[in-house]
mmCIF file of C-alpha atoms in Angstrom:
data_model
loop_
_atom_site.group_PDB
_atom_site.id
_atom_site.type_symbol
_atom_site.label_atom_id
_atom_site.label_comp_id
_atom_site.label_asym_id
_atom_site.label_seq_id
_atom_site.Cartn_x
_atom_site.Cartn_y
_atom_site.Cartn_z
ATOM 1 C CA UNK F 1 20.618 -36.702 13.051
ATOM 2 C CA UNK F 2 19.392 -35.567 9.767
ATOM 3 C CA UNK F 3 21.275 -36.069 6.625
ATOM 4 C CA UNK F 4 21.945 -36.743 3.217
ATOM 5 C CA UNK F 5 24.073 -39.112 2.443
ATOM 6 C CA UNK F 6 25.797 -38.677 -0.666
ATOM 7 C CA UNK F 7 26.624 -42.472 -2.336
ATOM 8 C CA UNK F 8 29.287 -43.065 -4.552
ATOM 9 C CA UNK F 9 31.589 -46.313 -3.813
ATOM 10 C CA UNK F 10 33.902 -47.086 -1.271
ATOM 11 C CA UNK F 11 33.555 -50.940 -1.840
ATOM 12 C CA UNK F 12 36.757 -53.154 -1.346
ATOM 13 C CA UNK F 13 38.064 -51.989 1.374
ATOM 14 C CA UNK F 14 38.854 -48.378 0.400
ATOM 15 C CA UNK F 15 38.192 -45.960 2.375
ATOM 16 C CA UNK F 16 34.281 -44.516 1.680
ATOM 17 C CA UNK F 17 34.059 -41.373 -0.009
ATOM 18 C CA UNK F 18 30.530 -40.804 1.503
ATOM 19 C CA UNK F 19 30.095 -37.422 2.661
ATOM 20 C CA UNK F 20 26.730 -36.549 4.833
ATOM 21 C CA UNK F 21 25.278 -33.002 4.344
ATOM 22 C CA UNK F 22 24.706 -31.916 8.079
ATOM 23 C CA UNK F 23 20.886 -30.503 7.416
ATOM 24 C CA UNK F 24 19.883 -29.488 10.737
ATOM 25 C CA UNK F 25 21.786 -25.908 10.941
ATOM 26 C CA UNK F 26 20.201 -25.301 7.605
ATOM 27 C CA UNK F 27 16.491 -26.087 8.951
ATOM 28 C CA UNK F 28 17.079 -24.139 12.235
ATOM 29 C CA UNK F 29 18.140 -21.130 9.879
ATOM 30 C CA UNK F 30 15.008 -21.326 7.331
ATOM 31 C CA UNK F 31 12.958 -21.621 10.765
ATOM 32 C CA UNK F 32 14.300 -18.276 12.222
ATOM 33 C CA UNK F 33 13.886 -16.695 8.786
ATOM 34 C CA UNK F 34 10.416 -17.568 8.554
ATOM 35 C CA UNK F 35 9.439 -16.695 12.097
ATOM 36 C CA UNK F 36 11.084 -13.186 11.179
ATOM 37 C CA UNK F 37 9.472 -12.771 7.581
ATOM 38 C CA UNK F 38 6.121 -13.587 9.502
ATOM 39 C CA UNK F 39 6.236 -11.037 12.697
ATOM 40 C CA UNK F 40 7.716 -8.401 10.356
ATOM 41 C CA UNK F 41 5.150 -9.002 7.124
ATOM 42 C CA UNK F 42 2.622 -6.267 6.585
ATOM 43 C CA UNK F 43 -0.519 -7.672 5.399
ATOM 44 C CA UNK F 44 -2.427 -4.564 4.952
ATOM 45 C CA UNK F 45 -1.707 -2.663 1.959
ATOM 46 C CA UNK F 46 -2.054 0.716 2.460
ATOM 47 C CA UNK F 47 -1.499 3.207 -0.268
ATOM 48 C CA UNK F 48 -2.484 7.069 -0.696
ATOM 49 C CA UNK F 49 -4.553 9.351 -2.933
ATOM 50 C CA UNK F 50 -3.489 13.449 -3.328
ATOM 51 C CA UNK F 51 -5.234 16.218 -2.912
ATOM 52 C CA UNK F 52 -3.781 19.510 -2.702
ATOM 53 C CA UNK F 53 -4.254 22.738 -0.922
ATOM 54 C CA UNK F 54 -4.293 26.164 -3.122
ATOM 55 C CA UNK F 55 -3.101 28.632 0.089
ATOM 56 C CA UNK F 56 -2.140 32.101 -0.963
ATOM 57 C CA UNK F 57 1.386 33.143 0.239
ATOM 58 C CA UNK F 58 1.805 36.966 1.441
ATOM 59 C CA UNK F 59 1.643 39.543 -1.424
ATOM 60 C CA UNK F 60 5.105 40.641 -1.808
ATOM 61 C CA UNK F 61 5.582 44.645 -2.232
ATOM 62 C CA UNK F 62 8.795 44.328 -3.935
ATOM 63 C CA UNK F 63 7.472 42.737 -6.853
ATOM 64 C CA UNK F 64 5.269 44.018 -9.636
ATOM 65 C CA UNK F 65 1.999 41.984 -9.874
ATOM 66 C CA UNK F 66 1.507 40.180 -13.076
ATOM 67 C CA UNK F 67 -1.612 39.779 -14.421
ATOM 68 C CA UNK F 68 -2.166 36.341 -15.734
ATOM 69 C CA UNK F 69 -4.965 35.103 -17.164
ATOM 70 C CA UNK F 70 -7.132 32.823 -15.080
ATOM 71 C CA UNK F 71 -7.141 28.958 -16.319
ATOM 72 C CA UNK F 72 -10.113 26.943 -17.162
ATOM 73 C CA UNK F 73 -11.078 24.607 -14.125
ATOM 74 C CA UNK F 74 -13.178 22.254 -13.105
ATOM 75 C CA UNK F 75 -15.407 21.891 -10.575
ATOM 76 C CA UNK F 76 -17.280 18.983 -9.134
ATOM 77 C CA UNK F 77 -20.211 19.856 -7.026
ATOM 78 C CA UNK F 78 -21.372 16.662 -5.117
ATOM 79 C CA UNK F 79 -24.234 18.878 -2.683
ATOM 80 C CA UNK F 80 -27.320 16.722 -4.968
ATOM 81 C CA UNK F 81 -28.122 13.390 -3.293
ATOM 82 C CA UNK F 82 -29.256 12.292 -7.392
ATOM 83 C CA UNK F 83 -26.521 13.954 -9.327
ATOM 84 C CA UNK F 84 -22.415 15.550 -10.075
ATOM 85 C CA UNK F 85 -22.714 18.970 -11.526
ATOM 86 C CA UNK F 86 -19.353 19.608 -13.562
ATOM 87 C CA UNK F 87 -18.535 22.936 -14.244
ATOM 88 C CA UNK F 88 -15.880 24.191 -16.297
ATOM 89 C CA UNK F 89 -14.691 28.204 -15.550
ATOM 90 C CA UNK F 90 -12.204 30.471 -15.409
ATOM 91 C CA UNK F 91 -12.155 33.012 -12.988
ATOM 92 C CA UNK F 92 -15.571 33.898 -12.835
ATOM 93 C CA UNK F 93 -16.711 33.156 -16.144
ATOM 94 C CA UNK F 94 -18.636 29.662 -16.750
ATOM 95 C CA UNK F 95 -17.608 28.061 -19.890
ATOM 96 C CA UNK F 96 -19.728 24.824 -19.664
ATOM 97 C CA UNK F 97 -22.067 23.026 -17.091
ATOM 98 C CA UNK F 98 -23.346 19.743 -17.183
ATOM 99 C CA UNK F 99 -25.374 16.941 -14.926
ATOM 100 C CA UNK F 100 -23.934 12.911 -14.686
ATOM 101 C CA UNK F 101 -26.307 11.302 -12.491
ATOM 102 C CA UNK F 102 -24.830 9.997 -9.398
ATOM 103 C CA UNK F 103 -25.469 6.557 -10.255
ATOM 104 C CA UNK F 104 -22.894 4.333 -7.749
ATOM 105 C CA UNK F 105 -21.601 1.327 -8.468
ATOM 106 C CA UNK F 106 -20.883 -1.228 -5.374
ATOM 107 C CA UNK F 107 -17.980 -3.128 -5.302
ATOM 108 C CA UNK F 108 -17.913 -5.969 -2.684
ATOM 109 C CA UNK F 109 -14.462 -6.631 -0.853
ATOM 110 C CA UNK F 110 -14.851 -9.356 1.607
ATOM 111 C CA UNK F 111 -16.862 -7.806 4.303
ATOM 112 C CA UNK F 112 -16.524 -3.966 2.710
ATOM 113 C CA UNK F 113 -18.785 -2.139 -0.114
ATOM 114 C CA UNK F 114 -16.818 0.397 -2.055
ATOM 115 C CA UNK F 115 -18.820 2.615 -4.040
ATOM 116 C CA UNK F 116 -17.500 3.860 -7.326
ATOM 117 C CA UNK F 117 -18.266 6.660 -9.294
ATOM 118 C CA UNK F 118 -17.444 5.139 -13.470
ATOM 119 C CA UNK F 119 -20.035 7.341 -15.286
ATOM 120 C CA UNK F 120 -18.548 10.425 -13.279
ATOM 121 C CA UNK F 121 -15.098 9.505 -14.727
ATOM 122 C CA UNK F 122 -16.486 8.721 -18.439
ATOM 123 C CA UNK F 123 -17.942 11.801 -17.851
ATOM 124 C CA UNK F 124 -15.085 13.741 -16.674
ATOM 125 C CA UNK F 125 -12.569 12.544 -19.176
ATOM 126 C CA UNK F 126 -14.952 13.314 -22.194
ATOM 127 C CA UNK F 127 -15.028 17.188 -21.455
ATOM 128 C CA UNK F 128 -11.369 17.246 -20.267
ATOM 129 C CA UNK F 129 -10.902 16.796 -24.239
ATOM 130 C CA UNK F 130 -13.203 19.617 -24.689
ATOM 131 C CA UNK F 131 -11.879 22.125 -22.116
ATOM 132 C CA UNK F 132 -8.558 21.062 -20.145
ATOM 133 C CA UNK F 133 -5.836 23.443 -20.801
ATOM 134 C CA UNK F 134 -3.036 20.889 -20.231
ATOM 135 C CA UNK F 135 -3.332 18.441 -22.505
ATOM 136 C CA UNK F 136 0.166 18.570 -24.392
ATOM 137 C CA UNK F 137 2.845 15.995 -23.288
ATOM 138 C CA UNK F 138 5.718 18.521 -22.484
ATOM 139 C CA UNK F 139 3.174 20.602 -21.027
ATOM 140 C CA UNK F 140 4.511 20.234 -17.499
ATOM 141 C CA UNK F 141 1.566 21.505 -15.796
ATOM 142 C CA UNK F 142 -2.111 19.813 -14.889
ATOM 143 C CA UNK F 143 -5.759 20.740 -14.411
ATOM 144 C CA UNK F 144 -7.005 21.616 -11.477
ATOM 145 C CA UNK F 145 -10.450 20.109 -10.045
ATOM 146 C CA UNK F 146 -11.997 21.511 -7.301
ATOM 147 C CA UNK F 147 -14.334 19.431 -5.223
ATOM 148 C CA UNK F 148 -17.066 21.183 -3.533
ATOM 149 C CA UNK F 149 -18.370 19.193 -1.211
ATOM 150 C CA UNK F 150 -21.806 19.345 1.344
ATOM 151 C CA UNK F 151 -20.369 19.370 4.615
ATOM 152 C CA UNK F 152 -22.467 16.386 5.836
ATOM 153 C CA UNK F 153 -21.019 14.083 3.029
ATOM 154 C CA UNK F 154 -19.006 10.802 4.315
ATOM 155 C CA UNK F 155 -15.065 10.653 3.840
ATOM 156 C CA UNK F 156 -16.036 7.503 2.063
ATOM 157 C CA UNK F 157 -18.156 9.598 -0.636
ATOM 158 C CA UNK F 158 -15.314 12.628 -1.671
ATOM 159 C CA UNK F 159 -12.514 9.459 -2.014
ATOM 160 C CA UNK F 160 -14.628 8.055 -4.786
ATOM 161 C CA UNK F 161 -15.266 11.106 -6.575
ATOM 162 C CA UNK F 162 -10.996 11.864 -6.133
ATOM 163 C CA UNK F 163 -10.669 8.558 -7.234
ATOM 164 C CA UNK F 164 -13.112 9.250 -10.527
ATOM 165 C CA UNK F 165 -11.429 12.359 -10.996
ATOM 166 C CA UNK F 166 -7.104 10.496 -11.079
ATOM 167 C CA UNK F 167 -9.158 7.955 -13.550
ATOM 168 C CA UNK F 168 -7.853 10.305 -16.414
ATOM 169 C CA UNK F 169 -4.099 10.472 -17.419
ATOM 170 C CA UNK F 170 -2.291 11.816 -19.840
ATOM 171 C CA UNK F 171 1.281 11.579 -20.723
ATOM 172 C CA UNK F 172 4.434 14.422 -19.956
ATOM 173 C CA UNK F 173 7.672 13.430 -21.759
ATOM 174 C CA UNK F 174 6.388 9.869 -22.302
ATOM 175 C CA UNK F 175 5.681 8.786 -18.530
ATOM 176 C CA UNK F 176 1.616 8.864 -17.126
ATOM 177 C CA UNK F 177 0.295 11.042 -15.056
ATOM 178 C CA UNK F 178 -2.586 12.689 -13.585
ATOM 179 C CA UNK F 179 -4.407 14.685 -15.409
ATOM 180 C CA UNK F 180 -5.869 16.445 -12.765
ATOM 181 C CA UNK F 181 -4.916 17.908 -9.197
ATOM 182 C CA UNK F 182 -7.510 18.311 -6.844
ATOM 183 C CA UNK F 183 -8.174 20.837 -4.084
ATOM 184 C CA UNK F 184 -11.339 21.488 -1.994
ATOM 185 C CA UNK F 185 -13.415 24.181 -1.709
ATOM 186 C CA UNK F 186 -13.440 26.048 0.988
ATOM 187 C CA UNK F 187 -16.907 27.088 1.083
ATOM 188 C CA UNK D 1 28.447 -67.154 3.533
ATOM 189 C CA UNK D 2 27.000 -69.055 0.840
ATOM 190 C CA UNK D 3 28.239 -69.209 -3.132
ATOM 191 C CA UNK D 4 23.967 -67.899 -3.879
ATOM 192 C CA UNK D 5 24.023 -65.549 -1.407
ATOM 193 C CA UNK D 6 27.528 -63.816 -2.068
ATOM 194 C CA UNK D 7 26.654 -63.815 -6.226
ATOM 195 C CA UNK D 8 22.502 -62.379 -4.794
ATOM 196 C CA UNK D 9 25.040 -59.293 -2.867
ATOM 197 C CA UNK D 10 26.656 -58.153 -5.790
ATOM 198 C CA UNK D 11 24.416 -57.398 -8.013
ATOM 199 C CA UNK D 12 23.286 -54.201 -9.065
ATOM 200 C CA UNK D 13 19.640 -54.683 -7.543
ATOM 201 C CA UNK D 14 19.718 -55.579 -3.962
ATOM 202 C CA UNK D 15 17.305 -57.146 -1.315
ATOM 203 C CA UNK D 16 15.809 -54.011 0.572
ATOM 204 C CA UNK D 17 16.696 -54.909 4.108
ATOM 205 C CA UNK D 18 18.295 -53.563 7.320
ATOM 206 C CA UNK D 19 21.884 -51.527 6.931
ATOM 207 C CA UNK D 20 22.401 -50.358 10.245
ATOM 208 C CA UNK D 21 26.113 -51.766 10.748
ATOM 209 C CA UNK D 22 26.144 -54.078 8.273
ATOM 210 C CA UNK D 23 29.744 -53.840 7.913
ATOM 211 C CA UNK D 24 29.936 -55.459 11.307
ATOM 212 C CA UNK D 25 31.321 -58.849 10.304
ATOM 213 C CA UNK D 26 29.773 -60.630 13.685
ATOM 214 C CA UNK D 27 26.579 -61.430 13.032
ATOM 215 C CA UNK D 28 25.107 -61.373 16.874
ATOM 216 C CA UNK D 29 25.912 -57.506 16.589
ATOM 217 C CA UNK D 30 24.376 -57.221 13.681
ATOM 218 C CA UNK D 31 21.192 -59.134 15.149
ATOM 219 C CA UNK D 32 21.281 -57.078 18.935
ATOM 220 C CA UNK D 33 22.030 -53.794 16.999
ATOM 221 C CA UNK D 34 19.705 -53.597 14.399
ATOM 222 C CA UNK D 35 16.419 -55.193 16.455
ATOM 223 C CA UNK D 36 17.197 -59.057 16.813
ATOM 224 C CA UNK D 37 15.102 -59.777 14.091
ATOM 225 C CA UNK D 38 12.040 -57.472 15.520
ATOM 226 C CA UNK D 39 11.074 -54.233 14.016
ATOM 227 C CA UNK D 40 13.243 -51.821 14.245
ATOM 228 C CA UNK D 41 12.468 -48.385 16.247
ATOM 229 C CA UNK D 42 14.570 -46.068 13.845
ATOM 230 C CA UNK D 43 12.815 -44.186 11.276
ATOM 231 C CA UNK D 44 14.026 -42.148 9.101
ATOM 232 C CA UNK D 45 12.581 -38.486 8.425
ATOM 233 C CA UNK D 46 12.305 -37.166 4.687
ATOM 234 C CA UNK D 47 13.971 -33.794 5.246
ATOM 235 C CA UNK D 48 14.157 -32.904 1.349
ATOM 236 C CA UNK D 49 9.761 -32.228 1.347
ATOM 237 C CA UNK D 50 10.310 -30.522 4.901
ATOM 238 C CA UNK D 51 13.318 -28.068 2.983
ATOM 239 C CA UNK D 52 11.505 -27.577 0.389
ATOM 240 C CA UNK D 53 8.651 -26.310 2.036
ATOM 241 C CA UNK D 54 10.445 -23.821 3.719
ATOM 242 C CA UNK D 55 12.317 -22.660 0.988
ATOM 243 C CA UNK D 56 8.676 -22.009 -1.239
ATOM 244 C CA UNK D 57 7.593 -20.371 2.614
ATOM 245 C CA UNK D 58 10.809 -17.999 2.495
ATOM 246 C CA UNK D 59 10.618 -17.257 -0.929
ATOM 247 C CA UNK D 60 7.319 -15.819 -0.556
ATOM 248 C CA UNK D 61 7.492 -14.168 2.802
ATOM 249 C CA UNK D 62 10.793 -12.433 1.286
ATOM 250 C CA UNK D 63 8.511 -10.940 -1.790
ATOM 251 C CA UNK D 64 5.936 -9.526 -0.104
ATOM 252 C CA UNK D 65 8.492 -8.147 2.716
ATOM 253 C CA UNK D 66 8.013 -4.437 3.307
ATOM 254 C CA UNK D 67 11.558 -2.763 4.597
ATOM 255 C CA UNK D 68 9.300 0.610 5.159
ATOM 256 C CA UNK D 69 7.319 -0.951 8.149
ATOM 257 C CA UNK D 70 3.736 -0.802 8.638
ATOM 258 C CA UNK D 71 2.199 2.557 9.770
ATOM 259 C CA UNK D 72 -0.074 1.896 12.646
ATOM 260 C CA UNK D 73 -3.982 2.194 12.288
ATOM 261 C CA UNK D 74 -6.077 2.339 15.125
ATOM 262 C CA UNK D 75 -8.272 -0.609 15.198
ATOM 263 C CA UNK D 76 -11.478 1.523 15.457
ATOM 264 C CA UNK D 77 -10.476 3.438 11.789
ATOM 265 C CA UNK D 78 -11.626 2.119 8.678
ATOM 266 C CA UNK D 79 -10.386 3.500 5.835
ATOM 267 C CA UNK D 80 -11.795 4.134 2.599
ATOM 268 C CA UNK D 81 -10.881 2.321 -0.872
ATOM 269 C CA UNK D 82 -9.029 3.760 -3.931
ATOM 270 C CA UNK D 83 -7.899 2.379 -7.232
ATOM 271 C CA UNK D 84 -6.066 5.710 -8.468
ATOM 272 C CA UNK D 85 -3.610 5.715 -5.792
ATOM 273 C CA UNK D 86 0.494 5.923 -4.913
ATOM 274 C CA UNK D 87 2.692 4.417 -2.997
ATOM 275 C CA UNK D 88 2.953 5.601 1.130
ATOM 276 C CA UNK D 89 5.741 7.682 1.796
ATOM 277 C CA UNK D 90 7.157 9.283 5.058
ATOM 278 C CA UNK D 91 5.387 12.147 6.625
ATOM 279 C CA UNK D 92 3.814 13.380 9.847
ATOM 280 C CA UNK D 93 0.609 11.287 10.080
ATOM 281 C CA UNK D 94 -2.245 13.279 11.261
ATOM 282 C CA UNK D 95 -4.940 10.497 12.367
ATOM 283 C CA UNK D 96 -8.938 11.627 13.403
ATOM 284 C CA UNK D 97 -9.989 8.416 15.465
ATOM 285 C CA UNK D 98 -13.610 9.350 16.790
ATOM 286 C CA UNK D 99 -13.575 12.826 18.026
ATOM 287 C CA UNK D 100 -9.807 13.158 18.586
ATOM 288 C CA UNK D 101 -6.889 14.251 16.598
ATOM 289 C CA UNK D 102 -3.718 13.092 16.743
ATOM 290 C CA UNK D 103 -0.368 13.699 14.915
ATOM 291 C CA UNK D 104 1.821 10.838 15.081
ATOM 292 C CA UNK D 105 0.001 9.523 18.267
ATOM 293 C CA UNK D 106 0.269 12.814 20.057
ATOM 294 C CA UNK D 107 -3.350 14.651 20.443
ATOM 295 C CA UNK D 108 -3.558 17.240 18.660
ATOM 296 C CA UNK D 109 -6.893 18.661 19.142
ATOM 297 C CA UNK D 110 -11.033 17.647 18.958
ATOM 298 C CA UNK D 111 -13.099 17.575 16.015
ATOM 299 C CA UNK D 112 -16.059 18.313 18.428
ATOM 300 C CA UNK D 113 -16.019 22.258 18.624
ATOM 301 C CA UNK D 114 -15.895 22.088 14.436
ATOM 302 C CA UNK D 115 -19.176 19.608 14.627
ATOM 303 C CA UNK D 116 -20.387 22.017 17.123
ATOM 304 C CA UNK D 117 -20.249 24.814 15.214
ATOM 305 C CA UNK D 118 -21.075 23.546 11.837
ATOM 306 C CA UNK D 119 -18.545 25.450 9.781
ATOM 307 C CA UNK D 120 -15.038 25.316 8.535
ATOM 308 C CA UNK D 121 -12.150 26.215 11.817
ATOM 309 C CA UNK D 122 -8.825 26.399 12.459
ATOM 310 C CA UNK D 123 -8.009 23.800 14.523
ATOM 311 C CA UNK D 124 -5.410 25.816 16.827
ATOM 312 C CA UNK D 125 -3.591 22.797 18.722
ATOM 313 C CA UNK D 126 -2.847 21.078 15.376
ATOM 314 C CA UNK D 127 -1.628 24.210 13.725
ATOM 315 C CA UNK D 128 0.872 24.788 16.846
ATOM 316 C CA UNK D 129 1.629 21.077 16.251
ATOM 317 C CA UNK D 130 2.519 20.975 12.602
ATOM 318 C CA UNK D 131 4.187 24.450 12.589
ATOM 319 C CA UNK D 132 7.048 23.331 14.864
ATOM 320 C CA UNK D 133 7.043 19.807 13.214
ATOM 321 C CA UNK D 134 8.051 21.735 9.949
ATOM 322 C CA UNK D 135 10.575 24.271 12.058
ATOM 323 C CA UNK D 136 12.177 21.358 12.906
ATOM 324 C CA UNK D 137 12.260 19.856 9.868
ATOM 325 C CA UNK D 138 13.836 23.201 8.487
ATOM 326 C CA UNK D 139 16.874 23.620 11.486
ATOM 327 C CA UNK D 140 17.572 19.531 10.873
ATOM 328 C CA UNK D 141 17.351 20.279 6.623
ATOM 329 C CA UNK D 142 18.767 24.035 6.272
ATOM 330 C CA UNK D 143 19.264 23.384 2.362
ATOM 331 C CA UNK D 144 16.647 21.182 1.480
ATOM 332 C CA UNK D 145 13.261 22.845 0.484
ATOM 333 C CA UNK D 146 10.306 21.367 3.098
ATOM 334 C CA UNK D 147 8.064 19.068 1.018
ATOM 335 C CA UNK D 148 4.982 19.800 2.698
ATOM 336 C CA UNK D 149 3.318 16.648 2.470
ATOM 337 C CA UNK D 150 1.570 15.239 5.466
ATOM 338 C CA UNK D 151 -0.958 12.100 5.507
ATOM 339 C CA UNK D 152 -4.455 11.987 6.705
ATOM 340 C CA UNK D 153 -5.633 9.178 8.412
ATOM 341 C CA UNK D 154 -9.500 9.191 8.336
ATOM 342 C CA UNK D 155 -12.500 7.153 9.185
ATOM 343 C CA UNK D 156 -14.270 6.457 6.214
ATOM 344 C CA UNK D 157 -17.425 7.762 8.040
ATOM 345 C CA UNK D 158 -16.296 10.800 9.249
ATOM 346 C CA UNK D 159 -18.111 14.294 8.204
ATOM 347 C CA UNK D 160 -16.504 16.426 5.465
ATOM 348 C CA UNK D 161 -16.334 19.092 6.959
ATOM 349 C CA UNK D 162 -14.089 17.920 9.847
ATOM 350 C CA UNK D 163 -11.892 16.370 6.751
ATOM 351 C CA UNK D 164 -11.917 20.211 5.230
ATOM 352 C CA UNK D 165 -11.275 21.695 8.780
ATOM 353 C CA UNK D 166 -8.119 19.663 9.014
ATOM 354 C CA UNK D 167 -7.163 19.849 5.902
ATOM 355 C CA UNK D 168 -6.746 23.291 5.519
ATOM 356 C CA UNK D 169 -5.218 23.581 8.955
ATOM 357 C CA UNK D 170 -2.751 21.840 7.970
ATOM 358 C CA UNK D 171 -2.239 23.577 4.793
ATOM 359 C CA UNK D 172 -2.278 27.145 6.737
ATOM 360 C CA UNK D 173 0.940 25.127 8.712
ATOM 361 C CA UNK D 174 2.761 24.715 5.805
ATOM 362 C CA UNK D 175 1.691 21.301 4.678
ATOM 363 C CA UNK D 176 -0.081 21.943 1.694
ATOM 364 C CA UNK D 177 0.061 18.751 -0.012
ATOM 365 C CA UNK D 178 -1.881 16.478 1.722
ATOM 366 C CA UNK D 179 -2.502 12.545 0.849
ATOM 367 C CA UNK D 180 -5.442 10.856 2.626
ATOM 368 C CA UNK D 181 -4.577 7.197 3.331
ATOM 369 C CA UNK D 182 -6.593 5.130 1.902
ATOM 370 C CA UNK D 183 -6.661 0.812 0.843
ATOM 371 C CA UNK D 184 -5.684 0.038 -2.409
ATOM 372 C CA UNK D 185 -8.636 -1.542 -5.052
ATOM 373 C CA UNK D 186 -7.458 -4.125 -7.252
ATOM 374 C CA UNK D 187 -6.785 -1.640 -10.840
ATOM 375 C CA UNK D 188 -10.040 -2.202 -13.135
ATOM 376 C CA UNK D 189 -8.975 -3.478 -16.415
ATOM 377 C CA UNK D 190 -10.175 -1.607 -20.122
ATOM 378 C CA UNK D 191 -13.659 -3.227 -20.163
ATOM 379 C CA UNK D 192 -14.199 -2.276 -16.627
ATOM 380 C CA UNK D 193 -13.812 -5.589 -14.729
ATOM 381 C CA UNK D 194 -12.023 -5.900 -11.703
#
């Protein structure tokens, strides 16, 4: 039987104050909790990225229509094969439109290329200083970007440009956030 | 017992040697007991190493231990990478493995008639689908206010505008805030390294 045997006299005919630490309950129990820890572990990490959906509820006739000035928002059109086009407007009117060159960078995961989208997210947090309307830290609200997409474009492809796009936070009431919420366009 | 011998026994160093019943006065016992003078068959096991192994093993296995369970991806679904991302959370999972739909394992429709047609539908089975998920959300929460989240679980190769078709379906069901679940990149420090 296992055990540790704890030494400390009993010479002379006394009786032995030796005491033996039984070990083996205390083996069997790390054994079951290891089995357990290893069926139950989760060795994929999964995580998730937002996007958000800008449906119109019904007009309600018992209230009086405000009119409220559209906000400035951006758009990301990924249709070129070569380049973004970023696009700053409100309502209808264009404030500002500019090119980034879609110039990927590969990043190598074990077996899996990710491709990341860096000079888009320079790109995008550089006029966001220019143009983004919620910029102030009790300012509660965030910019919206709108993704417009070519319908033949991988999955793969509009999660790196979401993922350039959440590269920019900002603060509200001290704690990071977003700076942006994205949406899709419909067309 | 000799005057040499006795004087050798108490001091504080002794001869390494065979204990098993040494307090046996008779010395045949001693001698049948312990292996007559062969080697002896007992060995002794170093349990502390073996302990502490599994304490370093339980330690860690305890760390990384995820209460919230692992949601289930089909083995045929590879999902994209993110850096920017946030933690899972609970909500129906709407899954497109190949040309199916599903909503927590249940099918819920084909992405085929949307590749068919080339443009942006209403995908009417998963609309149904969601629509009473939320009722019943609603009857089992009266107070609470429905958080409209729900989780895509896409192939990294699948076609935008499937991803848009579904993802303003479910929006038009009242699940307007949808995540896409995705693997998590390592966070890329200032300079740009990973």
């Amino acid at each position: 039987m296992g055990g540790v045997s704890v030494d400390s006299g009993g010479k002379s005919g006394r009786r032995s104050v030796d005491s033996e630490l039984n070990l083996i309950p205390m083996i069997d129990l790390f054994v079951v909790c290891v089995l357990f820890l290893i069926m139950t572990a989760v060795w994929s990490q999964m995580a998730r990225i937002e996007a958000n959906a800008q449906v119109p509820g019904p007009p309600r006739t018992d209230e009086e229509v405000e009119k409220v000035e559209p906000e400035k928002m951006l758009t990301v059109e990924m249709k070129q094969d070569d380049r973004f086009v970023l696009i700053w407007k409100s309502g209808a009117t264009v404030h500002a439109t500019s090119e980034v060159p879609r110039k990927g960078q590969p990043i190598t995961l074990g077996t899996e290329t990710v491709m990341r989208y860096p000079d888009l997210a320079t790109e995008i947090a550089k006029q966001w200083k220019e143009y983004g309307s919620h910029q102030n830290d009790n300012d509660r609200k965030v910019d919206q970007a709108i993704i417009s997409v070519d319908n033949r474009a991988p999955f793969s492809d509009i999660i790196a440009v979401i993922d350039a796009i959440y590269t920019l936070k900002r603060t509200y009431k001290g704690a990071e956030i977003n700076a942006f919420q994205v949406t899709f366009s419909a067309r | 017992m000799a005057r040499g011998k006795r004087k050798f026994e108490h001091s504080m160093i002794q001869k390494p040697g065979r204990r098993l019943m040494h307090k046996v006065p008779l010395r045949f016992v001693q001698n049948k007991v312990s292996g007559g003078g062969a080697r002896s068959v007992n060995t002794s096991l170093a349990l502390i190493p073996l302990i502490d192994f599994f304490v370093v093993v339980v330690l860690f296995l305890l760390m990384s231990f995820s209460a919230s369970g692992e949601i289930p991806v089909d083995k045929n679904t590879k999902l994209p990478s993110a850096e920017n991302t946030l933690d899972m959370i609970d909500a129906p999972v709407v899954a497109i493995t190949g040309t199916n739909i599903l909503v927590d394992g249940s099918p819920a429709g084909s992405t085929r008639p949307i590749e068919d047609s080339g443009r942006l539908q209403k995908i009417d089975d998963l609309h149904n689908i969601l629509k009473n998920k939320r009722e019943l959300w609603k009857q089992l929460n009266p107070k609470a206010e429905s958080p409209g989240v729900v989780v895509m679980q896409v192939d990294h190769r699948v076609s935008a505008l499937v991803v848009k078709s579904v993802f303003q379906t479910a929006a038009f069901a009242g699940y307007p805030n949808v995540s896409f679940m995705v693997g998590q990149l390592p966070k890329t420090k200032k300079g740009g390294e990973h």
